[in-house]
XYZ file of C-alpha atoms in Angstrom:
657
model
C 61.166 123.162 140.916
C 58.275 121.623 138.954
C 59.123 119.856 135.723
C 57.083 119.412 132.517
C 57.389 115.952 130.965
C 55.392 114.501 128.127
C 55.303 110.707 128.329
C 53.944 108.583 125.512
C 53.134 104.867 125.275
C 51.930 102.945 122.228
C 50.198 99.606 122.786
C 49.294 96.775 120.370
C 47.027 93.817 120.983
C 48.285 90.913 118.906
C 50.363 89.957 115.873
C 48.860 90.061 112.381
C 49.969 88.794 109.003
C 49.920 91.948 106.880
C 51.314 92.794 103.431
C 53.934 95.560 103.038
C 52.700 99.150 102.800
C 55.147 100.637 100.266
C 52.452 101.766 97.834
C 50.345 103.219 100.628
C 53.205 105.236 102.135
C 54.255 106.411 98.677
C 50.785 107.846 98.036
C 50.832 109.626 101.397
C 54.361 110.945 100.780
C 53.204 112.493 97.492
C 50.422 114.333 99.318
C 52.852 115.568 101.964
C 55.291 116.771 99.296
C 52.533 118.771 97.606
C 51.555 120.315 100.954
C 55.159 121.291 101.689
C 55.582 122.826 98.219
C 52.490 124.983 98.718
C 53.708 126.146 102.119
C 57.162 127.095 100.848
C 55.560 129.828 98.748
C 54.087 131.435 101.883
C 56.975 130.965 104.310
C 58.684 134.188 105.371
C 61.212 132.806 107.898
C 60.995 136.122 109.731
C 62.444 134.851 112.980
C 66.180 135.031 113.456
C 68.309 132.748 115.612
C 71.638 133.282 117.334
C 72.754 129.723 116.563
C 73.398 128.137 113.193
C 72.705 124.481 113.904
C 71.880 122.115 111.082
C 69.057 119.590 111.470
C 69.977 116.394 113.270
C 70.673 113.349 111.128
C 70.917 110.599 113.759
C 68.289 107.864 113.984
C 67.586 105.010 116.338
C 64.962 102.256 116.546
C 62.987 100.835 119.424
C 62.617 97.184 118.449
C 62.917 94.908 121.477
C 59.173 94.196 121.660
C 56.479 93.708 119.037
C 56.904 97.179 117.487
C 59.627 98.769 115.386
C 59.610 102.555 115.876
C 62.018 105.017 114.226
C 63.279 107.860 116.464
C 64.550 111.276 115.359
C 66.039 114.156 117.356
C 64.241 116.982 115.505
C 60.974 116.942 117.481
C 59.284 114.515 115.103
C 58.863 110.770 115.264
C 58.500 107.890 112.803
C 58.907 109.907 109.553
C 61.476 112.372 108.176
C 60.947 111.817 104.458
C 60.788 108.514 102.580
C 58.792 105.705 104.166
C 57.344 105.953 107.692
C 58.373 103.454 110.343
C 55.946 102.701 113.110
C 55.509 99.060 112.250
C 52.940 97.035 114.194
C 53.421 94.116 114.400
C 57.172 94.169 113.915
C 58.104 92.508 110.628
C 54.642 92.866 109.066
C 55.457 95.896 106.907
C 52.244 97.604 108.050
C 52.436 101.076 109.578
C 50.007 102.334 112.225
C 51.380 105.905 112.289
C 52.736 107.997 109.436
C 54.225 110.813 111.530
C 53.970 112.334 115.007
C 55.639 115.093 116.968
C 55.787 117.555 119.832
C 54.033 120.955 119.678
C 54.652 123.620 122.334
C 53.046 127.062 122.203
C 52.748 130.068 124.536
C 52.388 133.835 124.531
C 54.522 136.568 126.083
C 52.849 140.002 126.232
C 50.560 138.895 123.410
C 53.403 137.659 121.221
C 53.347 134.045 120.037
C 56.203 131.689 120.896
C 56.028 128.279 119.254
C 58.078 125.177 118.464
C 56.841 122.271 116.379
C 56.153 121.088 112.838
C 54.372 118.385 110.922
C 56.160 117.305 107.709
C 59.059 119.723 107.179
C 61.285 122.392 108.788
C 61.261 120.725 112.200
C 61.998 123.282 114.911
C 64.147 121.313 117.372
C 67.893 120.750 117.091
C 70.285 118.366 118.907
C 71.791 119.481 122.198
C 71.011 121.387 125.410
C 70.761 125.124 126.129
C 73.416 126.758 128.324
C 72.846 128.755 131.512
C 72.028 131.834 129.393
C 69.443 129.942 127.382
C 71.615 129.825 124.254
C 71.996 126.871 121.915
C 75.419 125.609 120.836
C 76.734 127.352 117.749
C 77.363 123.832 116.445
C 74.846 121.191 117.566
C 76.494 118.264 115.761
C 78.357 116.865 118.833
C 74.930 116.108 120.354
C 73.501 114.555 117.188
C 73.221 111.077 118.668
C 71.179 108.706 120.849
C 72.186 106.833 124.003
C 70.660 103.346 124.405
C 70.798 100.643 127.087
C 69.029 97.276 126.833
C 68.327 94.412 129.230
C 69.639 90.971 128.286
C 67.622 87.773 128.984
C 69.882 87.074 131.980
C 69.107 90.478 133.496
C 72.409 92.156 132.607
C 72.606 95.533 130.843
C 74.353 96.284 127.545
C 74.852 99.543 125.667
C 75.925 103.072 126.569
C 76.398 102.427 130.284
C 79.778 104.090 130.775
C 78.892 107.297 128.906
C 75.252 107.520 129.999
C 74.563 111.303 129.663
C 73.629 112.154 133.236
C 75.072 115.638 132.675
C 72.395 116.185 129.997
C 69.556 115.122 132.273
C 69.382 111.352 131.748
C 68.024 109.600 134.851
C 70.114 106.998 136.690
C 69.942 104.623 139.662
C 72.296 105.934 142.365
C 73.483 102.758 144.111
C 75.426 104.465 146.954
C 73.392 107.666 147.201
C 76.295 110.052 146.644
C 74.561 111.937 143.826
C 77.296 111.136 141.289
C 77.049 108.696 138.422
C 79.818 106.107 138.582
C 79.195 102.611 137.127
C 82.175 101.310 139.136
C 80.168 102.108 142.298
C 77.210 100.087 141.013
C 75.330 103.049 139.519
C 73.237 102.187 136.467
C 71.215 104.046 133.824
C 67.523 104.251 134.668
C 66.227 101.649 132.248
C 62.443 101.550 131.911
C 61.085 98.363 130.418
C 63.838 96.460 128.588
C 65.207 98.983 126.069
C 65.653 102.674 126.869
C 66.927 105.461 124.604
C 67.733 109.030 125.659
C 68.403 112.230 123.695
C 68.240 115.988 124.251
C 67.134 118.782 121.915
C 66.327 122.505 121.952
C 64.189 124.967 119.984
C 66.812 127.753 119.571
C 69.288 126.053 117.235
C 68.110 128.006 114.168
C 65.161 129.869 112.645
C 61.588 128.609 112.958
C 60.721 128.339 109.282
C 57.614 126.181 109.779
C 55.809 128.213 112.450
C 57.285 131.651 111.587
C 57.177 132.265 115.350
C 59.838 133.211 117.850
C 61.339 130.289 119.796
C 60.384 129.653 123.393
C 63.868 128.883 124.634
C 63.112 125.372 125.889
C 65.334 122.362 126.377
C 63.623 119.019 125.828
C 64.995 115.811 127.354
C 63.487 112.701 125.818
C 63.407 109.172 127.176
C 61.890 106.448 124.996
C 61.522 102.803 125.958
C 59.954 99.463 125.053
C 58.929 96.423 127.111
C 59.500 92.771 126.232
C 56.391 91.107 127.694
C 53.781 88.502 126.790
C 51.067 90.940 127.864
C 50.092 92.817 124.669
C 49.215 95.932 126.657
C 52.957 96.307 127.348
C 54.800 93.961 124.981
C 53.412 95.594 121.831
C 54.125 99.097 123.109
C 56.560 101.951 122.856
C 56.808 104.671 125.510
C 58.098 108.233 125.490
C 58.758 110.908 128.087
C 59.416 114.524 127.116
C 60.866 116.669 129.920
C 60.523 120.341 128.980
C 62.615 122.973 130.784
C 62.091 126.732 130.376
C 65.567 128.276 129.932
C 64.280 131.627 128.733
C 63.954 134.808 130.880
C 60.173 134.824 130.287
C 57.284 133.349 132.237
C 54.767 131.524 130.097
C 51.245 131.801 131.516
C 49.417 129.821 128.833
C 52.001 127.251 127.855
C 50.306 124.445 125.958
C 51.834 121.101 125.057
C 50.293 118.901 122.398
C 51.236 115.566 120.906
C 50.439 115.865 117.199
C 49.643 112.596 115.473
C 49.048 111.646 111.847
C 47.985 108.070 112.546
C 46.944 106.336 109.337
C 46.198 102.745 110.455
C 47.307 101.295 107.126
C 44.936 102.902 104.614
C 44.902 106.626 105.384
C 41.680 107.771 103.683
C 38.990 105.881 105.646
C 39.452 106.964 109.259
C 37.290 108.393 112.035
C 38.403 109.985 115.327
C 36.929 110.079 118.811
C 37.711 110.605 122.480
C 37.035 109.324 125.996
C 37.335 112.277 128.412
C 37.045 110.059 131.511
C 40.287 108.342 130.472
C 42.006 111.338 128.878
C 42.008 109.245 125.693
C 41.954 110.435 122.072
C 41.757 107.865 119.297
C 41.504 107.100 115.598
C 39.755 104.082 114.075
C 38.498 102.734 110.753
C 35.142 103.999 109.493
C 34.123 100.507 108.331
C 35.222 96.952 108.985
C 37.686 96.709 106.073
C 40.980 98.619 105.962
C 41.745 98.185 102.273
C 44.348 99.540 99.939
C 48.022 98.676 99.683
C 49.353 98.182 103.182
C 45.919 98.158 104.821
C 45.189 96.092 107.916
C 42.373 94.201 106.205
C 39.603 92.797 108.428
C 39.189 93.583 111.239
C 40.997 96.927 111.363
C 42.645 98.262 114.540
C 42.318 101.543 116.424
C 44.972 103.783 117.967
C 44.693 106.289 120.799
C 46.739 108.799 122.774
C 46.115 108.792 126.527
C 47.349 111.625 128.745
C 47.864 109.710 131.966
C 48.311 112.709 134.265
C 45.343 114.614 132.881
C 44.264 116.172 129.610
C 42.370 119.294 128.675
C 41.076 117.758 125.497
C 41.555 116.496 121.967
C 41.543 118.479 118.701
C 41.366 117.096 115.186
C 41.495 118.376 111.617
C 41.351 117.034 108.063
C 43.889 116.824 105.274
C 42.504 119.763 103.318
C 42.859 123.514 102.794
C 40.020 124.986 104.828
C 39.159 126.404 108.232
C 39.130 122.804 109.509
C 42.230 121.690 107.596
C 46.019 121.714 107.665
C 47.666 124.477 109.737
C 49.887 126.823 107.759
C 52.031 128.175 110.598
C 52.441 128.414 114.359
C 49.461 130.744 114.750
C 47.236 128.092 113.178
C 48.783 125.348 115.306
C 48.338 127.425 118.467
C 44.665 127.940 117.566
C 44.287 124.168 117.472
C 46.038 123.859 120.848
C 43.371 126.278 122.172
C 40.480 124.323 120.555
C 39.718 126.934 117.909
C 39.363 126.457 114.177
C 41.692 128.317 111.823
C 39.111 131.111 111.393
C 39.042 131.436 115.223
C 35.567 129.967 115.647
C 35.336 127.887 118.828
C 34.685 124.168 118.588
C 31.078 123.308 119.504
C 29.209 120.032 119.994
C 27.516 118.437 117.002
C 28.264 117.474 113.404
C 31.950 117.928 112.603
C 32.445 120.399 115.466
C 32.584 123.312 113.014
C 29.319 125.181 113.592
C 29.874 128.951 113.143
C 27.173 130.930 114.905
C 25.824 127.869 116.674
C 24.281 128.106 120.140
C 25.561 124.605 120.926
C 27.959 124.410 123.890
C 31.720 124.760 123.296
C 33.875 121.718 123.950
C 37.492 120.611 124.222
C 36.686 116.946 123.521
C 35.767 115.789 120.027
C 33.283 112.945 119.477
C 33.144 111.599 123.066
C 30.164 109.362 122.247
C 31.108 105.665 122.176
C 31.170 104.517 118.519
C 30.836 100.871 119.574
C 27.391 101.775 120.957
C 26.564 104.351 118.239
C 26.209 106.959 120.985
C 25.887 110.659 120.252
C 28.331 112.542 119.650
C 30.550 110.177 117.624
C 31.467 110.156 113.954
C 29.005 107.271 113.555
C 26.310 109.447 115.129
C 27.510 112.981 114.490
C 24.021 114.478 114.700
C 21.251 113.483 117.023
C 19.354 111.864 114.148
C 22.126 109.285 113.655
C 23.850 110.813 110.600
C 27.473 109.714 110.099
C 30.386 111.903 109.014
C 32.347 111.307 105.821
C 35.581 109.430 106.685
C 38.933 110.847 105.642
C 42.618 111.431 106.349
C 42.406 112.693 109.930
C 45.090 114.190 112.172
C 44.583 114.803 115.884
C 46.336 116.524 118.776
C 46.174 115.405 122.401
C 46.435 118.552 124.503
C 47.613 118.762 128.115
C 46.150 121.292 130.541
C 47.811 124.729 130.240
C 50.448 125.622 132.822
C 52.401 128.640 133.996
C 56.109 127.995 133.445
C 58.577 130.379 135.107
C 62.200 130.855 134.027
C 64.261 127.837 135.034
C 61.147 125.818 135.860
C 59.736 122.662 134.396
C 56.658 120.561 135.025
C 55.434 117.032 134.258
C 52.789 115.649 131.909
C 52.716 111.907 131.207
C 51.018 110.445 128.147
C 50.272 106.978 126.774
C 49.272 105.881 123.273
C 47.138 102.744 123.056
C 46.738 100.442 120.061
C 43.829 97.973 120.077
C 42.435 95.221 117.877
C 38.959 93.751 118.379
C 36.721 91.468 116.321
C 35.475 94.450 114.315
C 36.426 98.097 113.815
C 34.277 99.418 116.636
C 35.203 96.632 119.041
C 38.816 97.748 118.469
C 37.905 101.006 120.188
C 36.700 99.008 123.174
C 40.072 97.238 123.234
C 41.739 100.664 123.427
C 39.833 101.395 126.616
C 40.896 98.099 128.182
C 44.578 98.653 127.416
C 44.342 102.275 128.493
C 43.097 101.117 131.888
C 45.975 98.625 132.205
C 48.618 101.215 131.383
C 46.967 103.789 133.653
C 46.964 101.295 136.535
C 50.704 100.604 136.068
C 51.323 104.358 135.925
C 49.290 105.014 139.070
C 51.029 102.337 141.142
C 54.476 103.477 139.953
C 55.505 100.244 138.254
C 55.480 101.709 134.744
C 58.290 104.123 135.609
C 60.138 101.990 138.106
C 63.786 101.806 136.915
C 64.950 98.350 135.980
C 66.903 96.670 138.808
C 69.443 94.500 136.980
C 70.002 92.142 139.875
C 66.276 91.329 140.214
C 65.714 90.312 136.604
C 63.332 91.767 134.010
C 59.949 93.109 135.145
C 57.052 90.787 134.412
C 53.591 91.974 133.381
C 50.945 89.286 133.678
C 48.574 88.781 130.755
C 45.076 90.068 131.597
C 42.112 87.809 132.193
C 39.307 88.138 129.610
C 36.585 90.499 130.801
C 33.507 89.281 128.946
C 29.882 89.377 129.874
C 28.404 86.110 131.210
C 26.999 83.988 128.396
C 26.504 84.847 124.750
C 23.723 86.544 122.863
C 22.221 83.625 120.901
C 19.457 84.650 118.501
C 16.292 82.653 118.088
C 15.807 80.647 114.906
C 15.365 82.604 111.676
C 11.707 81.513 111.500
C 10.935 83.025 114.892
C 13.473 85.799 114.712
C 12.798 87.426 111.356
C 9.853 88.846 109.476
C 8.966 91.843 107.388
C 7.416 94.529 109.528
C 6.183 96.570 106.597
C 5.398 95.256 103.129
C 4.856 97.945 100.507
C 3.358 96.829 97.206
C 6.715 97.405 95.500
C 9.361 95.675 97.635
C 12.680 97.255 96.706
C 13.721 98.068 100.248
C 11.896 96.795 103.309
C 12.110 96.870 107.073
C 12.708 93.599 108.884
C 12.247 92.529 112.492
C 15.092 90.718 114.256
C 14.855 89.229 117.754
C 17.279 87.485 120.090
C 17.636 86.212 123.634
C 18.689 88.650 126.368
C 22.198 88.490 127.865
C 22.702 89.126 131.614
C 24.548 92.400 132.140
C 24.147 93.702 128.598
C 23.006 97.313 128.250
C 23.043 97.371 124.434
C 23.106 94.980 121.477
C 24.953 95.351 118.183
C 23.208 93.692 115.208
C 25.286 93.081 112.087
C 23.832 92.325 108.627
C 26.098 91.064 105.844
C 26.007 89.637 102.355
C 28.833 87.191 103.123
C 29.161 84.791 106.072
C 32.612 86.265 106.811
C 30.978 89.602 107.779
C 33.785 91.441 105.982
C 31.667 94.567 105.412
C 28.629 94.372 107.678
C 25.950 96.959 108.263
C 25.831 97.615 112.004
C 22.910 98.740 114.157
C 22.790 99.327 117.898
C 19.784 99.117 120.211
C 18.967 98.540 123.869
C 16.231 95.904 123.623
C 16.054 92.343 122.314
C 14.490 93.193 118.973
C 15.276 95.602 116.163
C 13.415 96.792 113.073
C 16.140 97.295 110.483
C 16.169 98.405 106.840
C 16.961 95.509 104.509
C 18.067 96.099 100.912
C 16.878 93.353 98.582
C 18.378 92.122 95.325
C 16.605 91.335 92.041
C 16.262 87.652 92.889
C 16.141 85.374 95.883
C 19.266 86.064 97.961
C 20.563 84.579 101.197
C 21.741 87.145 103.741
C 23.481 86.758 107.125
C 23.039 88.317 110.541
C 24.397 88.028 114.070
C 24.147 89.920 117.336
C 26.638 90.998 120.024
C 25.847 92.045 123.597
C 27.775 94.734 125.449
C 27.968 97.172 128.314
C 30.348 99.946 129.408
C 33.225 97.553 130.091
C 33.015 94.637 127.664
C 31.284 92.930 124.750
C 30.323 89.317 124.185
C 31.653 87.304 121.300
C 29.367 87.360 118.244
C 26.405 85.002 118.313
C 26.072 82.091 115.923
C 25.402 83.286 112.393
C 21.791 83.214 111.175
C 20.440 83.484 107.621
C 17.379 84.935 105.929
C 16.213 85.337 102.327
C 15.182 88.470 100.473
C 13.272 88.949 97.201
C 12.673 91.648 94.653
C 9.067 91.708 93.412
C 8.720 92.640 89.724
C 5.631 94.879 89.530
C 4.299 96.133 86.172
C 2.024 99.150 86.095
C -1.119 99.044 83.883
C -2.583 102.396 82.893
C -6.390 102.551 83.185
C -9.020 105.185 82.639
C -11.821 103.603 84.622
C -12.778 100.911 87.079
C -11.405 97.410 86.799
C -10.518 94.299 88.751
C -7.402 92.156 88.854
C -8.453 88.570 89.484
C -6.035 85.867 90.538
C -5.976 82.156 89.893
C -3.991 80.267 92.542
C -2.156 77.044 91.868
C -2.244 76.325 95.597
C -4.214 77.501 98.592
C -5.757 80.925 98.206
C -4.335 82.998 101.113
C -7.527 84.991 101.165
C -9.444 81.836 102.102
C -7.451 81.578 105.310
C -7.635 85.284 106.151
C -10.147 87.358 104.146
C -9.039 90.491 106.019
C -5.604 90.603 104.423
C -5.027 93.741 102.352
C -5.787 92.881 98.738
C -8.511 90.367 99.598
C -12.140 91.138 98.797
C -15.345 89.309 97.895
C -16.005 89.196 94.172
C -18.290 86.917 92.166
C -19.225 84.902 95.249
C -15.606 84.158 96.236
C -12.909 85.968 98.176
C -10.129 86.804 95.724
C -7.128 89.052 95.563
C -8.051 92.108 93.522
C -7.670 95.852 93.409
C -10.021 98.410 91.919
C -8.223 101.007 89.857
C -8.137 104.254 91.798
C -4.842 105.691 90.616
C -4.684 104.505 86.981
C -2.250 101.717 87.886
C -2.623 98.059 88.761
C 0.165 96.591 90.890
C 0.582 92.871 90.551
C 3.489 90.602 91.480
C 4.830 89.349 88.163
C 7.461 86.792 89.183
C 6.974 83.709 91.305
C 10.395 83.679 92.974
C 12.751 80.712 93.124
C 13.212 77.547 95.127
C 10.758 76.264 97.690
C 10.534 79.444 99.767
C 6.938 80.622 100.120
C 7.238 84.377 99.943
C 3.944 84.740 101.803
C 5.778 83.486 104.878
C 7.965 86.574 104.731
C 5.137 88.992 103.803
C 2.335 87.840 106.091
C 0.402 91.104 106.017
C -0.467 91.077 102.299
C -1.671 88.346 99.953
C 0.795 88.216 97.068
C -0.094 85.770 94.258
C 2.281 83.554 92.341
C -0.038 83.412 89.276
C -2.374 86.087 88.043
C -4.798 87.000 85.279
C -5.890 90.501 84.325
C -9.352 91.093 82.764
C -10.668 94.339 81.332
C -14.442 94.963 81.090
C -16.589 98.035 80.604
C -18.869 97.317 83.533
C -16.359 95.757 85.891
C -18.131 92.396 85.517
C -16.552 88.952 85.292
């Protein structure tokens, strides 16, 4: 009999010192309350239930590793009103996820069956279903969690004697007799170092959120955490959802999704993306500063959901009331599980994915282009001309491949969530991929779900070796590595040329420009060669700016190069109206640049000497009016035009000196 399990793992890279997020979560809670109030006006609660269970009230925390995660037995995780609790790192007060939960949808003879929710009216209740597929009339006896933890000496503590094997909890059968008896040496199946089990069903009462009939499923949940020095496992939490069809119906298009409102501290500045080759969906910061109360600061992290046993795709939507916004009921949620917008238009490649009438191909994977390389189609490069999307409060759903689920049957889907932190917001996405590979490897070789053998001591996960490219990308000196490529008469914004040394193995380079040497909010540009012509905004005086370059390929990035500087200027340029011909003649305090190169634009022979001048052809004279500051010779940075430091304007009728 096949079984359907949804397994989830959340991974963190390293500890951070972060301020509490009370103000941030309060602002989000106010938005959620407003959304729930609006929905209550439209809810019909048309679906009746044979049971009269009340929502579960029990809670439990996974907290043995570097994460503190709040568990609920209503189908949701991390939030049930009040403040969220998915705290990474543990003790920091910073939350990586506001809320998450399990969505299951299917159709029977064209009729929708659905169980799930986002912020209210959760549609799972404590307890199993009986042989007839009925929920207990009173679910309160099952409103609890069972937990077993591994001590440093390898012994087990917790709910060993009453481990709920009769409800589907896995155990290690020491003598092979099929019965659970701790006196015979049988033990709970403890994954990692702290394992919690609970059971829930979707028939305990009416489905007021989805307004859909229940499926008649029993869901057995196993959650665990690992105490390890390896951040890919030690800063992780893991979940397995085993879903059993106890209805008389066969579901031919049963879809399971893990819904996730990951906020990464500040919840209004996020982007989403995916990596189909890894089955990975992720959320990351749109810039390199996660501000606001409770933000991660600089650099910000990224978080992803990885379906280890295979995924059909990833769907996202925004916190808004629109065809690409919050679902109102189960029909909307089921549309998202089928990669359709709320107006039933299919998702297509390009832009935001909402392109009604477009001839672009349909897709089940949003923004698969690598943001760390500015590849198309990512939110950094949403259109093929490099346009970025507007960041916002994103939600996303990781969707498993649809299955046929017969009465009494179940099947298995395993999922991991990865949390990564790199040296900037886009490098954090690269860290997600690395940790995803580590977790996938442990899943594939069976060690991730190998039950803890008490007599052999705790499992040990070795810390990974750094996987960096050989060498570093070290730019040339600013004198050799920077110049203006174009020099318009009025220099408000210009284009500059940057060059650097090649790095063996690098297939792209990331150039960062910043106003501060900390690179707190850099402008980032990606190219494949060893030079780049980049737009440079200039201030109204001499200003020192900073730049660095990073090499990368499909598997790793170098550390940033040493920081280089350059100087920008704003040229004050007065316009002089003129009705006829005239000449602007310049007197130089130093060497006349036209003497060295008479071919420079602006240089011409006049009165027996080569001077900088311009005949009036458009009723304006353009002349640099300010000499700059310091000892910097601006001509060094504008070599293609002779710009004077001192000037004199003469007006004559005959254009004579």
